[in-house]
Short mmCIF file of C-alpha atoms in Angstrom, two decimals:
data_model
loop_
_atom_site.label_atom_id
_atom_site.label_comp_id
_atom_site.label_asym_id
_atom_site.label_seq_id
_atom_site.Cartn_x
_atom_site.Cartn_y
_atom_site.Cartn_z
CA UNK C 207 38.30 86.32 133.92
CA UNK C 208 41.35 87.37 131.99
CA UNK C 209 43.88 89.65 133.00
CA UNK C 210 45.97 91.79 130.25
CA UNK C 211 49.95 91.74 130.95
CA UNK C 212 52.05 94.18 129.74
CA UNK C 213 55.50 92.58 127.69
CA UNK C 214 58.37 94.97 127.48
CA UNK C 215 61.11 95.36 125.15
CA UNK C 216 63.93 93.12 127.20
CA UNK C 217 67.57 93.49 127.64
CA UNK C 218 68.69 91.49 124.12
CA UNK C 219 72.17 92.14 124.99
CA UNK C 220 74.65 93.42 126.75
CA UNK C 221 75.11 97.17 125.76
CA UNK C 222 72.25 97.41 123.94
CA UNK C 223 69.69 99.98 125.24
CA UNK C 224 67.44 100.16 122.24
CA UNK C 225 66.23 98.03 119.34
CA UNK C 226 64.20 99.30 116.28
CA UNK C 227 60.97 97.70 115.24
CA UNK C 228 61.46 96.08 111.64
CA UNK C 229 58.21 93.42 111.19
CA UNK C 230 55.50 92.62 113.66
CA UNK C 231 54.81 88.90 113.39
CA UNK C 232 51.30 89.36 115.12
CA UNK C 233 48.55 91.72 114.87
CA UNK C 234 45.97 92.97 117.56
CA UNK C 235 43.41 90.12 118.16
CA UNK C 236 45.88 87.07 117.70
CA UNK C 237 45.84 84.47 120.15
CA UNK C 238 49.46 83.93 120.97
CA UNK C 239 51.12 80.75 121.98
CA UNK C 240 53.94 80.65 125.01
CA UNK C 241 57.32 81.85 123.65
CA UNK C 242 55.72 82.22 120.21
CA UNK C 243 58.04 85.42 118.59
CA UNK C 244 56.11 88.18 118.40
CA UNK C 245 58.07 90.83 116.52
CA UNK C 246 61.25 91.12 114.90
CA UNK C 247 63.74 94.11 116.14
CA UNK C 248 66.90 95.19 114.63
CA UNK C 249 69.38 96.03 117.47
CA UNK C 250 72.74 97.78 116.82
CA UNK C 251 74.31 94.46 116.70
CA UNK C 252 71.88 92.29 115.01
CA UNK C 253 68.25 91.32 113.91
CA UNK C 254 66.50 89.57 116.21
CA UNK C 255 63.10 88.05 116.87
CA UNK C 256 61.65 88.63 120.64
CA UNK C 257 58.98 85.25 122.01
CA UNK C 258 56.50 86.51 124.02
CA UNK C 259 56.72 84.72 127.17
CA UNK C 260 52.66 84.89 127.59
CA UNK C 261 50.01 82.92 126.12
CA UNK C 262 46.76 84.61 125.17
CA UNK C 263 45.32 87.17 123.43
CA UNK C 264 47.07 90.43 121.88
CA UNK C 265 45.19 93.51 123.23
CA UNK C 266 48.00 96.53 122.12
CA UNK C 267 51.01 96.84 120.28
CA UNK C 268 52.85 99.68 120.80
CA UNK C 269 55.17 100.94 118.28
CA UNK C 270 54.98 101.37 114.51
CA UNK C 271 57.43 99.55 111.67
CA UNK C 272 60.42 101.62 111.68
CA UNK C 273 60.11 103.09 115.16
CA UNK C 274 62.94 102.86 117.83
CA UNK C 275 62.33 101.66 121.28
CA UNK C 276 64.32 101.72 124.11
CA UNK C 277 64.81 98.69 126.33
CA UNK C 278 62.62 98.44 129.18
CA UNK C 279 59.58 100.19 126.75
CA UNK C 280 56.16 98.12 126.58
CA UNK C 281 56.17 96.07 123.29
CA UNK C 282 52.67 94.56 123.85
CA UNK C 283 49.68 93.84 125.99
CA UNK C 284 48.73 89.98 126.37
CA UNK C 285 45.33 88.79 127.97
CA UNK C 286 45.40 85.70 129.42
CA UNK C 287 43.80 83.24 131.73
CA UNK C 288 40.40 83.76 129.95
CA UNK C 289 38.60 84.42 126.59
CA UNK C 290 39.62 87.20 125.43
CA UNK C 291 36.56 88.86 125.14
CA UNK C 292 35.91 92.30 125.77
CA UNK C 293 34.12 92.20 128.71
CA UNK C 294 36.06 90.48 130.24
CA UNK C 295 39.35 92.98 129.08
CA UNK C 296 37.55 95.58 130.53
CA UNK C 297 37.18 94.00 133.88
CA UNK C 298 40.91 93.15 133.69
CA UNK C 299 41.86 96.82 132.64
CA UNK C 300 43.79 98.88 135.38
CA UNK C 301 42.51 100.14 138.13
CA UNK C 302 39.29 97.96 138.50
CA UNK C 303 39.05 96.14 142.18
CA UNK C 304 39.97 93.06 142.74
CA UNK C 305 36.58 90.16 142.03
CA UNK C 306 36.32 86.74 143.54
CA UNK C 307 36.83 85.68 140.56
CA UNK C 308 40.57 86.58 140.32
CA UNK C 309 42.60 84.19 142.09
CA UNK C 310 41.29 81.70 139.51
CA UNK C 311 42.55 84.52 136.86
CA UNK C 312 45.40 84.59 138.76
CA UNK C 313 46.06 81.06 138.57
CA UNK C 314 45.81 80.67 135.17
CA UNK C 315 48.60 83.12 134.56
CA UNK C 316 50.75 81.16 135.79
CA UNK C 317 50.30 78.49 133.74
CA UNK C 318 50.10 80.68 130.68
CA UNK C 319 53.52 81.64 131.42
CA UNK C 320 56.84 80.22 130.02
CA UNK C 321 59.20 81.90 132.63
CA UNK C 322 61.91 81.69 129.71
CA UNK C 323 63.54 85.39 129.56
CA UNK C 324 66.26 87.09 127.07
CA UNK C 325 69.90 88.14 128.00
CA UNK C 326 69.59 90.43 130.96
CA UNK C 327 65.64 89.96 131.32
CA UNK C 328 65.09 89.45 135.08
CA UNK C 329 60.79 88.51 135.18
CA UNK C 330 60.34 85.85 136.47
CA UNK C 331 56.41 85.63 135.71
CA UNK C 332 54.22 88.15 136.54
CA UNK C 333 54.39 89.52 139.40
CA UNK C 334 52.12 88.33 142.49
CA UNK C 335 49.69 90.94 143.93
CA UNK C 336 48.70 91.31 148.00
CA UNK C 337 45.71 89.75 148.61
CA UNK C 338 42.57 92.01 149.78
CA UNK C 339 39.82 90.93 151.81
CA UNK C 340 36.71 92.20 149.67
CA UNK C 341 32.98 92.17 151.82
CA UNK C 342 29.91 92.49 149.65
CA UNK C 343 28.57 94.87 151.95
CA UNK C 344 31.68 97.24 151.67
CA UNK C 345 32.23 96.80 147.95
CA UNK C 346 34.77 99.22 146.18
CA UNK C 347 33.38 100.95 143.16
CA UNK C 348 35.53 99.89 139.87
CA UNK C 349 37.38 102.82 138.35
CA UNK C 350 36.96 103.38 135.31
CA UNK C 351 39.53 102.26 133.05
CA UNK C 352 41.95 105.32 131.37
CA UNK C 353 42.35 105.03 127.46
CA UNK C 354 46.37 103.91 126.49
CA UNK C 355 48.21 106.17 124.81
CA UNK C 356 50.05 105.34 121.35
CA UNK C 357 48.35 101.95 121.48
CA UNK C 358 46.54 100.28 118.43
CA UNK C 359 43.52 98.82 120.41
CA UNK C 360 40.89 100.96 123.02
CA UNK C 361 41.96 98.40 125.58
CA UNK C 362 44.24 99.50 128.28
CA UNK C 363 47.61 98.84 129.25
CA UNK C 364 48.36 97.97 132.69
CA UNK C 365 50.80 99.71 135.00
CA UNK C 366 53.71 98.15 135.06
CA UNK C 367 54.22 94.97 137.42
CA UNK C 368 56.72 95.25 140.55
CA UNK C 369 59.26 92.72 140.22
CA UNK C 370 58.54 89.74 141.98
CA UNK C 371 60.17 89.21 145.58
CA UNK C 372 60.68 93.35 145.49
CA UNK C 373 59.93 95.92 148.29
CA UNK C 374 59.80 98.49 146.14
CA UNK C 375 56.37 99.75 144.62
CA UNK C 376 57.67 100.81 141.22
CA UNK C 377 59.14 98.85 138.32
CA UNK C 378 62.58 97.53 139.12
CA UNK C 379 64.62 96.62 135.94
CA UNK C 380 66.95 93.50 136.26
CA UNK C 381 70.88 95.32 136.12
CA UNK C 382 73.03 92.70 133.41
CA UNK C 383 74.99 89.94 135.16
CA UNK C 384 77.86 90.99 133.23
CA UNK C 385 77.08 94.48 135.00
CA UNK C 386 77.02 92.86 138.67
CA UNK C 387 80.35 90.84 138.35
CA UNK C 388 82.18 94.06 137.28
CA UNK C 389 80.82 95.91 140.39
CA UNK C 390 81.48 92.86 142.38
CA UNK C 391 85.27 92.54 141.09
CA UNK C 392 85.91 95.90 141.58
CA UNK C 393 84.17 95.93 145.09
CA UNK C 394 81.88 98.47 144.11
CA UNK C 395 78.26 98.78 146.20
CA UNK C 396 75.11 98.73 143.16
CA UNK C 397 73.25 100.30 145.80
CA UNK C 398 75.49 103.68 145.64
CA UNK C 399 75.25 104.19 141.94
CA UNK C 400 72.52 105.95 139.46
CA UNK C 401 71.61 104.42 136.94
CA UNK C 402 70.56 106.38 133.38
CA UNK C 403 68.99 103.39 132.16
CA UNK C 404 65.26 103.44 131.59
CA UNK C 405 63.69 103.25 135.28
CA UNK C 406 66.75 104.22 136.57
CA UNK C 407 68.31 100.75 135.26
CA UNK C 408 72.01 100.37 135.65
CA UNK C 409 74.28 100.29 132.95
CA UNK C 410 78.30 99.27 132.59
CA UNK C 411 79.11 102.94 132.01
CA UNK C 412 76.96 103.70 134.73
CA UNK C 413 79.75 101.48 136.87
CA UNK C 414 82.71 102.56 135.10
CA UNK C 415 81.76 106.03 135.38
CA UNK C 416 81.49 105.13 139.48
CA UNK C 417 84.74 103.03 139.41
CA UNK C 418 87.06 105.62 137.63
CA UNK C 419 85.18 108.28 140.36
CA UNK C 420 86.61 106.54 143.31
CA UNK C 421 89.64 106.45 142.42
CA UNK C 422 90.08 109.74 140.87
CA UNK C 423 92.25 112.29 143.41
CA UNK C 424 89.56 114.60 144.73
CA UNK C 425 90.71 118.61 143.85
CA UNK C 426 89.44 121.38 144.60
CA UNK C 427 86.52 122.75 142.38
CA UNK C 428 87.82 124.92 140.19
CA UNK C 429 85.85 127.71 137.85
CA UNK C 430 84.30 126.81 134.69
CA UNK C 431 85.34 128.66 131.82
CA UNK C 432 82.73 130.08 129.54
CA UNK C 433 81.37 127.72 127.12
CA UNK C 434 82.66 128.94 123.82
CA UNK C 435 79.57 129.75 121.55
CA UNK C 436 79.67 127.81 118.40
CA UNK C 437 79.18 129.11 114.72
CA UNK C 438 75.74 128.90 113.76
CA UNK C 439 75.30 126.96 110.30
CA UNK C 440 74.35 128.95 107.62
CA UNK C 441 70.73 128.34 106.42
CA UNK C 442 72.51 127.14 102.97
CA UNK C 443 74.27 124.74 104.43
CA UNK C 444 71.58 123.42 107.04
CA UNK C 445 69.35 122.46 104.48
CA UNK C 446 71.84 121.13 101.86
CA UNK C 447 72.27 117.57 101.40
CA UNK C 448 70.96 114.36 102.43
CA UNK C 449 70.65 113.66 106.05
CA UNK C 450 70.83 109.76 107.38
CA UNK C 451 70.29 108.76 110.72
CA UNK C 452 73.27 107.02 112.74
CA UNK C 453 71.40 104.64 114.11
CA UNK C 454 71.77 100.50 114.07
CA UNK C 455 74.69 99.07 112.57
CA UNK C 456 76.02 101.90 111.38
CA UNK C 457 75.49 103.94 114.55
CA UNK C 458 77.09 101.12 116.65
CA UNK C 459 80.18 101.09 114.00
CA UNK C 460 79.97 104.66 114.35
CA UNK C 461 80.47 104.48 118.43
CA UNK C 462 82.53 102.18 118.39
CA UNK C 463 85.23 103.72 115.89
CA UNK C 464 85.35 106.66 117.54
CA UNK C 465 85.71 105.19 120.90
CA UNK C 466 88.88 103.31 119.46
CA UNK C 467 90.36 106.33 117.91
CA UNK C 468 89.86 107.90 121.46
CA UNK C 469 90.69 105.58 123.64
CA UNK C 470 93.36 103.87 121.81
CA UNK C 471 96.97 104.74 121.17
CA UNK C 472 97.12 102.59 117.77
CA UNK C 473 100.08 101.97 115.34
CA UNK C 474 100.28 100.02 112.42
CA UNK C 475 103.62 98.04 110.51
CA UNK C 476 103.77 95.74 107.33
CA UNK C 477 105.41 93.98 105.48
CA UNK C 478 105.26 92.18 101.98
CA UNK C 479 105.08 87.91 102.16
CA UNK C 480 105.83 85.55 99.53
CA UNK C 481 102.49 83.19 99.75
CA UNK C 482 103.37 81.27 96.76
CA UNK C 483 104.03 78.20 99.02
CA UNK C 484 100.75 78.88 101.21
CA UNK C 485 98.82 78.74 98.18
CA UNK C 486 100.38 75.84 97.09
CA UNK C 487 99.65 74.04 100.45
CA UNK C 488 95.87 74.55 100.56
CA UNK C 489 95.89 73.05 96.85
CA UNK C 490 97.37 70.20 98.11
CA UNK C 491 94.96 69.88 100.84
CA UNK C 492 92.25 70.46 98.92
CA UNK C 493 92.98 67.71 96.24
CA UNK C 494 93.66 65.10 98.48
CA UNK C 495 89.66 65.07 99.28
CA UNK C 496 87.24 65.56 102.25
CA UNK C 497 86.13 69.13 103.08
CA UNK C 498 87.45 72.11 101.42
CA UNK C 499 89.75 74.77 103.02
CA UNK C 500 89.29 78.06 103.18
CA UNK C 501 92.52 80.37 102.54
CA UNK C 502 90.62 82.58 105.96
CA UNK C 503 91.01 79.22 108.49
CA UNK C 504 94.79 78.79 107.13
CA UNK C 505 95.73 82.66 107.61
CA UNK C 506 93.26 82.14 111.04
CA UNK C 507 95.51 78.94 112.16
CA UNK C 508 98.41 80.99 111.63
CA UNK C 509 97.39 83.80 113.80
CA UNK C 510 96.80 81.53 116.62
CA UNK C 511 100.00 79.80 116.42
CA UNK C 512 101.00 83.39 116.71
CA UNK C 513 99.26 85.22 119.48
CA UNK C 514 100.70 82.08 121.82
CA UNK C 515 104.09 83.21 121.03
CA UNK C 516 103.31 86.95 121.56
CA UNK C 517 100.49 86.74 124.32
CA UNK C 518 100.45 90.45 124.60
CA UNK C 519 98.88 91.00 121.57
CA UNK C 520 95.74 88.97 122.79
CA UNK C 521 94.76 90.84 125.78
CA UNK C 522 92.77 94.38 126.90
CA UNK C 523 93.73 97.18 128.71
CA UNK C 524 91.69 98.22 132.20
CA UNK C 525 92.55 101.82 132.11
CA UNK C 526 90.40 102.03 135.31
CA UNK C 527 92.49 99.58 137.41
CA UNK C 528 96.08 100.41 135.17
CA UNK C 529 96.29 96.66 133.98
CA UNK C 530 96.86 94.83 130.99
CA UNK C 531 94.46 92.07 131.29
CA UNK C 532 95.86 88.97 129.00
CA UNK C 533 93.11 86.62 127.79
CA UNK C 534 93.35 82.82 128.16
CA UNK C 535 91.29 81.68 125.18
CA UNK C 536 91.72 83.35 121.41
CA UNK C 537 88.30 84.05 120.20
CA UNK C 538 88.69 85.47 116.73
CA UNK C 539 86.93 88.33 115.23
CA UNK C 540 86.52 88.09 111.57
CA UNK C 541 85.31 91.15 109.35
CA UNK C 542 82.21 90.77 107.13
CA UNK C 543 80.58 93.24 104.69
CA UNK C 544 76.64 92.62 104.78
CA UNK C 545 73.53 94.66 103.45
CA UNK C 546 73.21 95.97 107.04
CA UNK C 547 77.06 97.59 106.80
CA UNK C 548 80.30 95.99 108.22
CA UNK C 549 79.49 93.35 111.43
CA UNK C 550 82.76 91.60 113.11
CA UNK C 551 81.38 87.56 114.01
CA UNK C 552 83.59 85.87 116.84
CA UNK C 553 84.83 82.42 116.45
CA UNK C 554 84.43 80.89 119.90
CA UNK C 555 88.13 79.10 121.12
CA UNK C 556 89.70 79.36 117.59
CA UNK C 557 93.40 78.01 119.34
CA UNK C 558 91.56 74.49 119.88
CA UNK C 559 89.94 74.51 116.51
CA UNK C 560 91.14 72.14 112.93
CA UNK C 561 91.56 73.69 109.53
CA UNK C 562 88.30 72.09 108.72
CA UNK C 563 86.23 73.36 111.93
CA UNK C 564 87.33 77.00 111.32
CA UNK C 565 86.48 76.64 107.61
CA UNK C 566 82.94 75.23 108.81
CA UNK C 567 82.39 77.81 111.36
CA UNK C 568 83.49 81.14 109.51
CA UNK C 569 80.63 79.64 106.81
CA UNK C 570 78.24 79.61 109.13
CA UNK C 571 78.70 82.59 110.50
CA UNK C 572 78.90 84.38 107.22
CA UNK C 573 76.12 82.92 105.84
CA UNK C 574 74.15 83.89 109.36
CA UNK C 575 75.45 87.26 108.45
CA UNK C 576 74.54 87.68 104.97
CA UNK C 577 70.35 86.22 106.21
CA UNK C 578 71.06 89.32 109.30
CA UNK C 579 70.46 85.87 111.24
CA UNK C 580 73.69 86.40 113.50
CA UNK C 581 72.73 86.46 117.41
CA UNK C 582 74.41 89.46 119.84
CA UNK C 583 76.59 85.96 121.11
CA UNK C 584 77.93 85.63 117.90
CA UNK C 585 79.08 89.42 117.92
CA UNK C 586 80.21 90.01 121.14
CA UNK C 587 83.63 88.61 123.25
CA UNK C 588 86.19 88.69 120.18
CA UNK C 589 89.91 88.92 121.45
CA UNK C 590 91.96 89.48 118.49
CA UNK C 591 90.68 90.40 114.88
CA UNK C 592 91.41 89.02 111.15
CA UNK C 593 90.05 91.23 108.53
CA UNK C 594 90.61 90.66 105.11
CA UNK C 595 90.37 93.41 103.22
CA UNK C 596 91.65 91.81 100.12
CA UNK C 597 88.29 89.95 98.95
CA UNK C 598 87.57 94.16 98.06
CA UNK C 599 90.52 94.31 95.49
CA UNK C 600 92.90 96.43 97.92
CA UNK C 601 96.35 95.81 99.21
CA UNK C 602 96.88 97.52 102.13
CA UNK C 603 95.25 99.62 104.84
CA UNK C 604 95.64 100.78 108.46
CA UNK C 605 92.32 99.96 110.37
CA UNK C 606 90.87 100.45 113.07
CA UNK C 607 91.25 98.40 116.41
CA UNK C 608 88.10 96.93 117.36
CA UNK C 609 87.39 98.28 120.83
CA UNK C 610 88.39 96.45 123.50
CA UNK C 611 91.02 94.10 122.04
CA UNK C 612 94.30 95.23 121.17
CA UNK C 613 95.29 93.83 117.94
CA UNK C 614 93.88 93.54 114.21
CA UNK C 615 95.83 91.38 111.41
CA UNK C 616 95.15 92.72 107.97
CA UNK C 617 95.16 90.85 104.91
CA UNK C 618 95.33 91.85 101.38
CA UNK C 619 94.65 90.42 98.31
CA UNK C 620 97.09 88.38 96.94
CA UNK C 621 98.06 88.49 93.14
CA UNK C 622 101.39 87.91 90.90
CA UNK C 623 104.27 90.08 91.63
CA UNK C 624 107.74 89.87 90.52
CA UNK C 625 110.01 88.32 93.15
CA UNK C 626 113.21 87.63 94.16
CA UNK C 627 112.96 84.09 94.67
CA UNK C 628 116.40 81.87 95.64
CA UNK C 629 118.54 84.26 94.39
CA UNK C 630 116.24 84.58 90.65
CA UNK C 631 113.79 87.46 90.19
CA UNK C 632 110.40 85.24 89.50
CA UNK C 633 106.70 85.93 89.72
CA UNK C 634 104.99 84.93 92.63
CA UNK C 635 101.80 85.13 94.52
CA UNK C 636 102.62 88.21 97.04
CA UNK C 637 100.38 88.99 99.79
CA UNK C 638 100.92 92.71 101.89
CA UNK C 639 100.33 91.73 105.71
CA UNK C 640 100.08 94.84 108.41
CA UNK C 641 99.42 94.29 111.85
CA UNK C 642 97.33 97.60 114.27
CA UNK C 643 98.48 97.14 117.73
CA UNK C 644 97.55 99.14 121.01
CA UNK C 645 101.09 100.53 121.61
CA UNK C 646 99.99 100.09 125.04
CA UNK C 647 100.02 96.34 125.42
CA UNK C 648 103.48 96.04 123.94
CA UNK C 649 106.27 98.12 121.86
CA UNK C 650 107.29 97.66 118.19
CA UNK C 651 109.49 94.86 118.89
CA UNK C 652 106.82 92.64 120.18
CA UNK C 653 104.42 93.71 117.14
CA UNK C 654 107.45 93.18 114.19
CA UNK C 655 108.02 89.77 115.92
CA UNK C 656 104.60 89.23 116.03
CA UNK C 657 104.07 89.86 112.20
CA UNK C 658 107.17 88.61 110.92
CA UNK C 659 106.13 85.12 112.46
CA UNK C 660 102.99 85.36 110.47
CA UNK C 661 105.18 86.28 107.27
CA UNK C 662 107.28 83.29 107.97
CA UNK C 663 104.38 80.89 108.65
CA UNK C 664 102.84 82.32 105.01
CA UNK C 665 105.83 81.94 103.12
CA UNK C 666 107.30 78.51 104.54
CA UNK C 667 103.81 76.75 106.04
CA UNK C 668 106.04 73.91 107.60
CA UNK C 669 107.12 76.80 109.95
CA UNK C 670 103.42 75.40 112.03
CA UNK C 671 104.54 71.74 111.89
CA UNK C 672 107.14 73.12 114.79
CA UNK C 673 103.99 74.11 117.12
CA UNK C 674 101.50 71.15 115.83
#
């Protein structure tokens, strides 16, 4: 007989606690294959399409196009281990008793199941039920089974599975490895915090929130002041305008921004740098054959060469512990403009990587962003940031830091300007360079240094050949 599994939306990532539904890829009635993507969901950090880790038949989906679904929420219904058909559904529906016929069913779940999970998705396969001893002469009337709500098919859902290997009787969602090892560094017991999660799921602010507790003085309680009532919007201006959710990218930008102005103690210098020579170089380069250069890997190279000089500048601050936590490896963010809004892809160990490899990889990743193919690895773990803002005709700006690194080298375009140039007022190609640092992680002397080495290494290139 079959048995109908419920699939829920999984953990794609970590912070991500809810994905909008873009384009189901099957319909109700389609025999699915193991790990065969099911439906395509845009998170806040990019578009992604979720395998089903069952095999069988599609019974429910739940969710419309354009709907927004928290992680942990049921995506589908699968039945598997039989035909599909819907008598046999409706003996696998909820609350019906256990037949003799259901260890087989049982069995063949198992081997309809890929066991392959998402970031943060702790099943394991479904999840094994106790046996009961049925006698024919005591039989167990079958319930009936209760009609699903918001689901596209009369068959019904099942309650959610336990987790396997778990004494509890409820659901028990998987907490984030990423989400363990900062409890476990910071000594903190899981089993003492409350999750706001879905099913009571743990979350990193769920941890930091315990973390910064423990170590905050207790005082004594002290009265809350009235809440200070606040203007009510006139019925003019409530209904004026256009209204636009904040919600994927633009919601996550949104977050993230203001956490940064929050959080972050920012400042921002410049300075003006002859790149007439730089210029000059990549010509060269390019003209002697083999792959092209990009202008982004020789300002990226650069920035490397720089951040081992002025470590400081690659690191992140631990307000919760007081430390300034300096990174080994530079992974380097990169900002992009795409149809989905303004996404930051990480090059992986950019200190270890050629002119030619960092050309290769910031095409990749731009084209990924461009098809909305780029995966929550490629957005996530960045270190230090290079944004070029001059590819949008500007020359300068102060931007943001992206939250939690502590630096962001700005770049803008670079045109003809006159110059003084050995002594001779010329025209050359000048580029304005600023530099955002958290004044935290260092003081102005260690940004100007930081930036005037850049300058240098832009205006004279064979400044690198003394780190090569």
């Amino acid at each position: 007989m079959a048995q109908v599994l419920e699939f829920k939306l999984p953990d794609l990532g970590e912070g991500l606690t809810e994905a909008e539904i873009v384009r189901w890829l099957v319909a109700v009635g389609d025999v699915v294959a193991i790990d065969q993507p099911v439906v395509e969901v845009e998170t806040a950090k990019a578009m992604v399409e979720v395998p089903c880790p069952y095999g069988g038949v599609v019974t429910a989906r739940y969710g419309e196009e354009g709907t927004e679904l928290p992680v942990g929420a049921p995506l589908l219904t699968v039945a598997v281990g039989g035909t599909g058909a819907p008598e046999e559904l409706a003996e696998a529906a909820p609350g019906a008793a256990p037949t003799v016929g259901e260890t087989a069913a049982e069995s063949a779940v198992s081997s309809e199941y890929s066991g392959n999970v998402l970031v943060g998705y702790g099943t394991a396969g479904p999840a094994a039920r106790r046996r009961r001893v049925r006698h024919e002469s005591h039989a167990v009337p079958k319930a009936p089974a209760p009609a699903p709500a918001a689901a596209s098919t009369a068959v019904a859902a099942p309650a959610p599975a336990a987790v396997a290997g778990s004494v509890h009787d409820g659901p028990v969602p998987v907490i984030s490895p990423l989400v363990r090892k900062l409890a476990r560094d910071r000594g903190l017991d899981l089993r003492e915090v409350r999750g706001s999660g879905p099913e009571g799921l743990i979350l990193r602010a769920d941890v930091e929130l315990a973390i910064a507790s423990q170590e905050r003085p207790v005082a004594a309680p002290a009265a809350a002041p009235a809440p200070a009532l606040a203007p009510a919007p006139s019925p003019a201006v409530a209904s004026a305008g256009e209204r636009v959710p904040l919600r994927g990218v633009r919601g996550a930008v949104a977050d993230k921004l203001s956490r940064s102005r929050t959080e972050i103690p920012d400042a921002t210098c410049w300075v003006d740098a002859d790149a007439t020579e730089l210029m000059a170089a990549r010509a060269a380069m390019n003209a002697a054959g083999g792959p092209k250069i990009s202008l982004l890997a020789l300002l990226a190279r650069i920035c490397v060469h720089a951040l081992a000089r002025f470590p400081e500048l690659n690191s992140t601050v631990d307000m919760a512990a007081r430390e300034i936590v300096r990174l080994p490896a530079v992974h380097l963010g990169f900002a992009a403009q795409t149809p989905r809004g303004l996404v930051v892809p990480v090059v992986k160990d950019a200190g270890t990587r050629t002119a030619e490899s960092l050309t290769a990889e910031f095409a990749r990743l731009t084209e990924a962003a461009r098809e909305s193919a780029l995966t929550p690895a490629d957005l996530t773990g960045g270190t230090f940031t290079l944004n070029n803002y001059g590819v949008f005709g500007v020359d300068g700006s102060t931007p943001i830091i992206n939250h939690p690194e502590a630096a962001m080298l700005g770049v803008g375009r670079i045109i003809p300007k006159p110059w003084v140039h050995q002594g001779e007022l010329a025209v050359r190609q000048v580029v304005q360079l600023s530099l955002t640092f958290d004044h935290r992680v260092c003081d102005g002397g260690t940004a100007g240094g930081f930036l005037r080495y850049v300058a240098d290494c832009v205006e004279q290139p064979a400044v690198l050949l003394r780190t090569l």
